[in-house]
CSV table of C-alpha atoms and ligand atoms in Angstrom, one decimal:
chain,number,residue,atom,x,y,z
J,1,UNK,CA,-13.1,-11.8,67.1
J,2,UNK,CA,-13.8,-15.0,69.7
J,3,UNK,CA,-13.3,-18.5,69.1
J,4,UNK,CA,-16.2,-21.3,68.2
J,5,UNK,CA,-14.3,-23.5,67.2
J,6,UNK,CA,-12.0,-26.1,66.7
J,7,UNK,CA,-11.9,-27.8,63.8
J,8,UNK,CA,-8.7,-30.2,61.8
J,9,UNK,CA,-8.5,-32.1,58.8
J,10,UNK,CA,-5.2,-33.8,56.9
J,11,UNK,CA,-3.3,-33.1,54.3
J,12,UNK,CA,-1.2,-35.1,52.3
J,13,UNK,CA,1.1,-34.1,49.6
J,14,UNK,CA,4.1,-36.1,48.0
J,15,UNK,CA,7.5,-35.4,48.3
J,16,UNK,CA,9.7,-34.9,45.2
J,17,UNK,CA,12.9,-37.9,46.4
J,18,UNK,CA,12.5,-39.6,49.9
J,19,UNK,CA,13.7,-37.1,51.7
J,20,UNK,CA,16.0,-39.6,54.2
J,21,UNK,CA,18.4,-38.4,57.8
J,22,UNK,CA,20.2,-40.4,60.0
J,23,UNK,CA,17.2,-41.1,61.9
J,24,UNK,CA,14.4,-41.5,58.8
J,25,UNK,CA,13.2,-42.5,55.6
J,26,UNK,CA,9.9,-39.5,54.8
J,27,UNK,CA,8.0,-40.5,51.5
J,28,UNK,CA,5.1,-37.7,51.7
J,29,UNK,CA,3.9,-34.7,53.9
J,30,UNK,CA,1.0,-36.0,55.6
J,31,UNK,CA,0.1,-33.6,58.1
J,32,UNK,CA,-3.4,-32.5,60.7
J,33,UNK,CA,-4.5,-29.0,60.1
J,34,UNK,CA,-5.2,-27.3,62.2
J,35,UNK,CA,-9.2,-24.3,61.2
J,36,UNK,CA,-9.6,-21.9,64.0
J,37,UNK,CA,-13.2,-20.3,63.6
J,38,UNK,CA,-14.3,-17.3,65.5
J,39,UNK,CA,-17.6,-15.1,65.9
J,40,UNK,CA,-16.1,-12.5,62.9
J,41,UNK,CA,-15.7,-15.1,60.0
J,42,UNK,CA,-12.8,-14.9,59.9
J,43,UNK,CA,-10.2,-18.8,59.8
J,44,UNK,CA,-7.1,-19.2,61.1
J,45,UNK,CA,-4.7,-21.9,60.1
J,46,UNK,CA,-2.4,-24.1,61.7
J,47,UNK,CA,-0.8,-27.3,61.0
J,48,UNK,CA,1.6,-30.0,62.7
J,49,UNK,CA,3.5,-33.1,61.1
J,50,UNK,CA,3.6,-36.4,63.2
J,51,UNK,CA,8.5,-36.4,63.9
J,52,UNK,CA,7.6,-39.7,67.1
J,53,UNK,CA,11.6,-40.4,66.1
J,54,UNK,CA,12.3,-36.4,67.5
J,55,UNK,CA,9.2,-34.8,69.2
J,56,UNK,CA,7.6,-38.1,69.9
J,57,UNK,CA,4.0,-36.4,68.4
J,58,UNK,CA,1.9,-39.1,66.6
J,59,UNK,CA,-1.2,-38.1,63.8
J,60,UNK,CA,-2.9,-39.7,66.6
J,61,UNK,CA,-1.3,-37.4,70.1
J,62,UNK,CA,-1.4,-34.4,68.1
J,63,UNK,CA,-5.7,-35.0,67.1
J,64,UNK,CA,-6.5,-36.5,70.6
J,65,UNK,CA,-4.5,-33.6,72.1
J,66,UNK,CA,-6.4,-31.1,70.8
J,67,UNK,CA,-10.2,-32.0,70.9
J,68,UNK,CA,-9.0,-33.3,73.9
J,69,UNK,CA,-7.2,-30.6,76.0
J,70,UNK,CA,-6.5,-28.0,73.5
J,71,UNK,CA,-9.6,-27.1,72.4
J,72,UNK,CA,-12.6,-27.0,74.9
J,73,UNK,CA,-10.0,-24.2,77.0
J,74,UNK,CA,-9.6,-22.0,73.9
J,75,UNK,CA,-13.8,-21.8,72.7
J,76,UNK,CA,-14.9,-18.4,73.6
J,77,UNK,CA,-11.7,-16.6,74.4
J,78,UNK,CA,-11.9,-13.0,72.7
J,79,UNK,CA,-7.7,-13.5,69.7
J,80,UNK,CA,-7.4,-9.9,71.6
J,81,UNK,CA,-6.1,-11.4,74.3
J,82,UNK,CA,-3.4,-13.7,73.0
J,83,UNK,CA,-0.6,-13.9,75.6
J,84,UNK,CA,-3.3,-14.9,77.8
J,85,UNK,CA,-4.8,-18.3,74.9
J,86,UNK,CA,-0.7,-18.7,74.7
J,87,UNK,CA,-0.9,-19.6,77.8
J,88,UNK,CA,-3.4,-21.3,78.0
J,89,UNK,CA,-2.0,-23.0,75.0
J,90,UNK,CA,1.7,-24.4,76.5
J,91,UNK,CA,0.0,-25.0,80.8
J,92,UNK,CA,-3.2,-27.6,79.1
J,93,UNK,CA,-0.1,-30.7,79.2
J,94,UNK,CA,3.2,-32.2,79.1
J,95,UNK,CA,4.8,-32.0,75.9
J,96,UNK,CA,2.9,-32.4,73.4
J,97,UNK,CA,4.7,-29.3,71.3
J,98,UNK,CA,3.2,-30.2,67.4
J,99,UNK,CA,-0.3,-30.3,68.5
J,100,UNK,CA,0.0,-27.1,70.5
J,101,UNK,CA,3.3,-25.4,67.4
J,102,UNK,CA,-0.3,-26.3,65.3
J,103,UNK,CA,-3.1,-24.4,66.9
J,104,UNK,CA,-1.0,-21.4,68.4
J,105,UNK,CA,0.2,-20.7,64.7
J,106,UNK,CA,-3.9,-20.5,64.0
J,107,UNK,CA,-3.8,-18.2,66.7
J,108,UNK,CA,-1.1,-16.1,66.0
J,109,UNK,CA,-2.1,-16.4,61.8
J,110,UNK,CA,-6.2,-14.9,63.8
J,111,UNK,CA,-4.6,-12.1,65.6
J,112,UNK,CA,-3.0,-10.4,62.7
J,113,UNK,CA,-6.4,-10.9,60.6
J,114,UNK,CA,-7.4,-8.6,63.3
J,115,UNK,CA,-5.8,-6.2,63.1
J,116,UNK,CA,-6.2,-5.7,59.8
J,117,UNK,CA,-2.2,-7.1,58.8
J,118,UNK,CA,0.8,-9.6,57.6
J,119,UNK,CA,1.9,-11.8,61.0
J,120,UNK,CA,5.5,-10.2,61.1
J,121,UNK,CA,4.4,-6.6,60.9
J,122,UNK,CA,2.9,-7.5,64.0
J,123,UNK,CA,5.8,-9.6,65.3
J,124,UNK,CA,7.8,-6.4,64.9
J,125,UNK,CA,8.8,-6.1,60.9
J,126,UNK,CA,11.9,-6.8,58.9
J,127,UNK,CA,11.9,-7.0,54.9
J,128,UNK,CA,9.8,-10.0,53.6
J,129,UNK,CA,12.2,-11.6,51.1
J,130,UNK,CA,13.8,-14.7,52.6
J,131,UNK,CA,16.3,-17.0,51.1
J,132,UNK,CA,16.3,-21.1,52.6
J,133,UNK,CA,18.6,-24.0,51.9
J,134,UNK,CA,17.7,-27.1,50.8
J,135,UNK,CA,18.5,-30.5,52.6
J,136,UNK,CA,20.9,-32.7,50.4
J,137,UNK,CA,19.4,-36.4,52.2
J,138,UNK,CA,22.1,-39.0,53.1
J,139,UNK,CA,22.5,-41.4,50.6
J,140,UNK,CA,24.6,-42.7,47.9
J,141,UNK,CA,28.0,-40.1,46.8
J,142,UNK,CA,27.2,-40.3,43.4
J,143,UNK,CA,22.8,-40.0,43.8
J,144,UNK,CA,24.0,-37.6,46.6
J,145,UNK,CA,27.1,-35.6,44.3
J,146,UNK,CA,24.1,-36.0,41.7
J,147,UNK,CA,21.0,-34.1,44.0
J,148,UNK,CA,23.7,-30.8,45.0
J,149,UNK,CA,24.0,-30.2,41.5
J,150,UNK,CA,21.1,-29.8,40.7
J,151,UNK,CA,20.0,-27.9,43.6
J,152,UNK,CA,23.3,-25.9,42.6
J,153,UNK,CA,21.1,-25.4,39.4
J,154,UNK,CA,17.9,-24.8,41.0
J,155,UNK,CA,19.7,-21.4,42.8
J,156,UNK,CA,20.0,-22.2,46.2
J,157,UNK,CA,22.8,-21.6,47.4
J,158,UNK,CA,23.9,-23.2,50.2
J,159,UNK,CA,23.2,-27.1,50.7
J,160,UNK,CA,21.9,-29.2,54.3
J,161,UNK,CA,23.9,-31.9,53.7
J,162,UNK,CA,22.5,-35.4,55.4
J,163,UNK,CA,25.4,-37.1,57.4
J,164,UNK,CA,25.7,-39.7,60.2
J,165,UNK,CA,24.8,-42.4,58.5
J,166,UNK,CA,28.9,-44.3,59.3
J,167,UNK,CA,31.5,-42.4,60.1
J,168,UNK,CA,34.0,-43.3,57.1
J,169,UNK,CA,31.9,-43.2,54.0
J,170,UNK,CA,30.0,-39.8,55.5
J,171,UNK,CA,33.4,-38.2,55.6
J,172,UNK,CA,33.4,-39.0,52.0
J,173,UNK,CA,30.5,-38.1,51.0
J,174,UNK,CA,31.3,-34.6,52.0
J,175,UNK,CA,34.5,-34.3,50.7
J,176,UNK,CA,33.1,-35.8,47.7
J,177,UNK,CA,30.0,-33.3,47.5
J,178,UNK,CA,32.9,-30.8,48.5
J,179,UNK,CA,35.2,-31.2,45.3
J,180,UNK,CA,32.1,-30.6,43.0
J,181,UNK,CA,30.7,-27.7,44.6
J,182,UNK,CA,33.7,-25.6,44.1
J,183,UNK,CA,32.4,-22.8,46.5
J,184,UNK,CA,29.5,-22.4,44.7
J,185,UNK,CA,27.4,-23.0,47.4
J,186,UNK,CA,27.5,-22.6,51.6
J,187,UNK,CA,27.4,-25.9,53.0
J,188,UNK,CA,26.0,-26.9,56.2
J,189,UNK,CA,26.6,-30.3,57.5
J,190,UNK,CA,23.3,-32.7,59.2
J,191,UNK,CA,24.6,-35.5,61.4
J,192,UNK,CA,21.2,-36.2,62.9
J,193,UNK,CA,22.3,-37.0,66.2
J,194,UNK,CA,24.2,-40.0,64.2
J,195,UNK,CA,28.3,-39.7,65.5
J,196,UNK,CA,29.7,-40.2,69.3
J,197,UNK,CA,30.8,-36.7,70.8
J,198,UNK,CA,34.4,-38.9,69.8
J,199,UNK,CA,33.5,-39.9,66.1
J,200,UNK,CA,32.5,-36.0,65.3
J,201,UNK,CA,36.3,-34.2,66.3
J,202,UNK,CA,37.5,-37.4,64.0
J,203,UNK,CA,35.7,-36.6,61.2
J,204,UNK,CA,35.5,-32.9,61.7
J,205,UNK,CA,39.3,-32.1,62.2
J,206,UNK,CA,39.7,-34.9,59.2
J,207,UNK,CA,37.9,-33.2,56.5
J,208,UNK,CA,38.9,-29.4,58.2
J,209,UNK,CA,42.9,-30.4,58.3
J,210,UNK,CA,41.6,-31.8,54.0
J,211,UNK,CA,40.2,-28.2,53.5
J,212,UNK,CA,36.7,-28.7,53.5
J,213,UNK,CA,35.4,-25.1,54.6
J,214,UNK,CA,31.5,-25.6,56.3
J,215,UNK,CA,29.9,-23.0,57.2
J,216,UNK,CA,28.5,-25.5,60.5
J,217,UNK,CA,27.9,-29.0,62.2
J,218,UNK,CA,24.5,-30.1,63.6
J,219,UNK,CA,23.5,-31.8,65.8
J,220,UNK,CA,26.5,-34.6,65.5
J,221,UNK,CA,26.1,-36.7,68.5
J,222,UNK,CA,22.2,-37.6,70.7
J,223,UNK,CA,20.0,-35.4,71.9
J,224,UNK,CA,20.3,-35.6,75.2
J,225,UNK,CA,24.1,-35.3,75.0
J,226,UNK,CA,24.8,-31.8,76.4
J,227,UNK,CA,27.7,-32.9,77.8
J,228,UNK,CA,29.5,-34.1,74.0
J,229,UNK,CA,27.9,-31.7,71.9
J,230,UNK,CA,29.9,-29.2,74.4
J,231,UNK,CA,33.5,-31.8,74.0
J,232,UNK,CA,32.4,-31.7,70.1
J,233,UNK,CA,32.4,-27.4,70.2
J,234,UNK,CA,35.5,-27.1,72.1
J,235,UNK,CA,37.2,-29.3,69.5
J,236,UNK,CA,36.6,-28.1,66.8
J,237,UNK,CA,37.4,-25.0,64.1
J,238,UNK,CA,33.5,-25.1,62.2
J,239,UNK,CA,30.8,-23.9,64.2
J,240,UNK,CA,28.3,-26.2,66.6
J,241,UNK,CA,24.8,-26.0,65.9
J,242,UNK,CA,22.6,-27.9,68.5
J,243,UNK,CA,19.3,-29.5,67.1
J,244,UNK,CA,17.4,-31.7,68.6
J,245,UNK,CA,19.5,-30.8,72.1
J,246,UNK,CA,17.4,-27.6,72.8
J,247,UNK,CA,13.2,-27.9,72.2
J,248,UNK,CA,12.4,-25.1,75.4
J,249,UNK,CA,13.8,-21.7,76.5
J,250,UNK,CA,15.4,-22.4,79.6
J,251,UNK,CA,17.3,-25.4,77.6
J,252,UNK,CA,18.7,-22.2,75.5
J,253,UNK,CA,19.9,-20.7,78.5
J,254,UNK,CA,21.6,-24.3,80.1
J,255,UNK,CA,23.6,-24.4,76.5
J,256,UNK,CA,25.0,-20.3,76.7
J,257,UNK,CA,26.2,-21.0,80.6
J,258,UNK,CA,27.9,-24.2,79.2
J,259,UNK,CA,29.2,-23.0,75.9
J,260,UNK,CA,28.0,-26.9,75.0
J,261,UNK,CA,26.6,-24.7,71.3
J,262,UNK,CA,27.7,-21.6,69.1
J,263,UNK,CA,23.7,-22.2,67.0
J,264,UNK,CA,20.2,-22.6,68.1
J,265,UNK,CA,18.4,-24.9,65.7
J,266,UNK,CA,14.4,-23.1,66.5
J,267,UNK,CA,12.0,-24.8,65.0
J,268,UNK,CA,8.5,-24.5,65.7
J,269,UNK,CA,7.4,-28.4,66.4
J,270,UNK,CA,9.9,-28.1,68.9
J,271,UNK,CA,9.1,-24.6,70.9
J,272,UNK,CA,4.9,-26.1,70.7
J,273,UNK,CA,4.7,-22.6,68.5
J,274,UNK,CA,6.1,-19.3,68.2
J,275,UNK,CA,5.2,-17.7,71.9
J,276,UNK,CA,8.5,-20.1,72.7
J,277,UNK,CA,10.5,-19.0,69.1
J,278,UNK,CA,9.9,-15.4,69.8
J,279,UNK,CA,11.1,-16.2,73.4
J,280,UNK,CA,14.4,-18.2,72.2
J,281,UNK,CA,15.6,-16.2,69.9
J,282,UNK,CA,15.3,-13.1,72.3
J,283,UNK,CA,17.3,-14.6,74.9
J,284,UNK,CA,19.5,-16.0,71.3
J,285,UNK,CA,20.3,-12.1,71.1
J,286,UNK,CA,21.0,-11.3,74.4
J,287,UNK,CA,24.9,-13.5,74.4
J,288,UNK,CA,24.5,-12.2,70.8
J,289,UNK,CA,24.1,-16.0,70.0
J,290,UNK,CA,22.6,-16.6,66.2
J,291,UNK,CA,19.8,-18.7,65.9
J,292,UNK,CA,18.9,-20.7,62.5
J,293,UNK,CA,15.2,-21.3,61.8
J,294,UNK,CA,14.3,-24.8,60.5
J,295,UNK,CA,11.4,-27.2,60.1
J,296,UNK,CA,9.7,-30.4,60.2
J,297,UNK,CA,8.3,-32.5,56.7
J,298,UNK,CA,5.9,-29.5,57.0
J,299,UNK,CA,3.7,-27.9,54.1
J,300,UNK,CA,3.3,-24.6,53.1
J,301,UNK,CA,1.1,-23.5,56.7
J,302,UNK,CA,3.2,-24.1,59.6
J,303,UNK,CA,6.4,-22.8,57.5
J,304,UNK,CA,4.8,-19.2,56.5
J,305,UNK,CA,4.8,-19.0,60.0
J,306,UNK,CA,8.2,-19.9,60.3
J,307,UNK,CA,9.1,-17.6,57.7
J,308,UNK,CA,7.0,-14.8,59.2
J,309,UNK,CA,9.6,-14.8,62.2
J,310,UNK,CA,12.2,-15.1,60.8
J,311,UNK,CA,11.7,-12.3,58.7
J,312,UNK,CA,10.9,-10.8,62.0
J,313,UNK,CA,13.9,-11.7,63.3
J,314,UNK,CA,16.1,-11.2,61.1
J,315,UNK,CA,19.1,-9.9,63.0
J,316,UNK,CA,18.9,-13.0,65.1
J,317,UNK,CA,17.5,-15.3,62.7
J,318,UNK,CA,20.4,-15.3,60.4
J,319,UNK,CA,19.8,-18.9,58.7
J,320,UNK,CA,17.0,-19.8,57.0
J,321,UNK,CA,16.2,-23.9,56.8
J,322,UNK,CA,12.8,-24.0,55.6
J,323,UNK,CA,13.2,-26.1,52.1
J,324,UNK,CA,9.1,-28.3,53.6
J,325,UNK,CA,7.7,-26.9,51.0
J,326,UNK,CA,9.9,-27.1,47.9
J,327,UNK,CA,10.2,-31.3,49.0
J,328,UNK,CA,6.9,-31.3,47.8
J,329,UNK,CA,5.5,-32.8,45.2
J,330,UNK,CA,3.6,-29.7,44.9
J,331,UNK,CA,2.2,-27.2,46.7
J,332,UNK,CA,-1.1,-27.8,48.2
J,333,UNK,CA,-1.6,-24.1,49.7
J,334,UNK,CA,-2.7,-21.0,47.6
J,335,UNK,CA,-1.4,-18.4,50.5
J,336,UNK,CA,0.1,-15.0,51.1
J,337,UNK,CA,4.3,-16.2,51.8
J,338,UNK,CA,5.5,-17.2,47.7
J,339,UNK,CA,8.0,-20.2,48.3
J,340,UNK,CA,10.5,-20.1,44.8
J,341,UNK,CA,13.3,-22.2,46.0
J,342,UNK,CA,15.2,-21.4,47.0
J,343,UNK,CA,13.6,-16.8,48.0
J,344,UNK,CA,10.6,-17.1,50.2
J,345,UNK,CA,8.3,-13.5,49.9
J,346,UNK,CA,5.1,-12.9,52.0
J,347,UNK,CA,3.0,-10.7,50.6
J,348,UNK,CA,0.7,-7.8,52.2
J,349,UNK,CA,-2.5,-10.2,53.4
J,350,UNK,CA,-3.0,-10.1,56.3
J,351,UNK,CA,-2.2,-13.0,59.0
J,352,UNK,CA,-0.6,-15.8,57.2
J,353,UNK,CA,-2.6,-15.0,53.6
J,354,UNK,CA,-3.9,-18.1,53.1
J,355,UNK,CA,-7.2,-18.2,50.8
J,356,UNK,CA,-7.0,-22.2,49.9
J,357,UNK,CA,-5.6,-25.9,51.2
J,358,UNK,CA,-6.5,-27.6,47.9
J,359,UNK,CA,-6.7,-31.4,49.0
J,360,UNK,CA,-7.6,-30.4,52.6
J,361,UNK,CA,-9.8,-34.0,53.8
J,362,UNK,CA,-11.8,-32.6,57.3
J,363,UNK,CA,-12.1,-35.2,60.1
J,364,UNK,CA,-15.6,-35.3,61.3
J,365,UNK,CA,-15.8,-33.5,64.7
A,401,MG,MG1,18.7,-30.7,61.9
């Protein structure tokens, strides 16, 4: 099975409700879709959103990176040589992790199709059902409480609460949601770099003393502030998770050696796809550190790849934050991964099992 062409398209899906964090507000999924064609008529699918405030990737940069740099290196490559191809993709250029991820996902899709089996089985197997949390966007307290109640009614058992705007109000937000939820859901807090280290310690001590139990605190400080992350990790009881601070496997070694975080949030758009995400999960496993798998504002093409990885590495990826598809107004993808609110399951279709993408606008070649 040899690569004959790489085609790009755009996929747009409005969100049910705007996604708001301390960093940004997003109103729709607007992603580049990658179609890798082969001489055997199999097609591999990948996807990447533009998440400029986090990865630096824009729609234009993703398209240019794939068209001008990655695609010329891959034409003619044999899908059976997976490691060679992922090496070519990763070695093409610095950064541009979202573009690399989109292409790698399509390559892994084809690699599993080549052997006629679902991707998670090629990655080591597992129980093909996982449970995701859902994001509660940062907003007025009443709105956040109402959104939390509605998520619980829809069956979600873990809520990822976005904070990081105003420290005093953030504490009130969390207390109000904690009181309303009454133990019916686990609460995860994501500050998206919005606090200083001292503010984070103050907020967590205030919440801990008020009896608010949180499963974890995610990325309280700026991505580059590893000393600040360590400062918080050392001083609070709640486990601290690194998200924007960790993209690559080498950074995971550094975080572990410095004891700067307790948990790593793996996202394919940060790692540049599955090959490095697998490395991060394996490094974390060596040190007994748990991981979360997360996503950006993505549809069920790239999130499907994350689901396959989470199933295969379930021993170490114990927390799942793959709510991208359930934030969309509709699911444009007919495929092998079924997203049913909090429950995500994988069929036995080969690869990612993607059959059709509704509303895909192919870009001119
Ligand atoms: Mg996060």
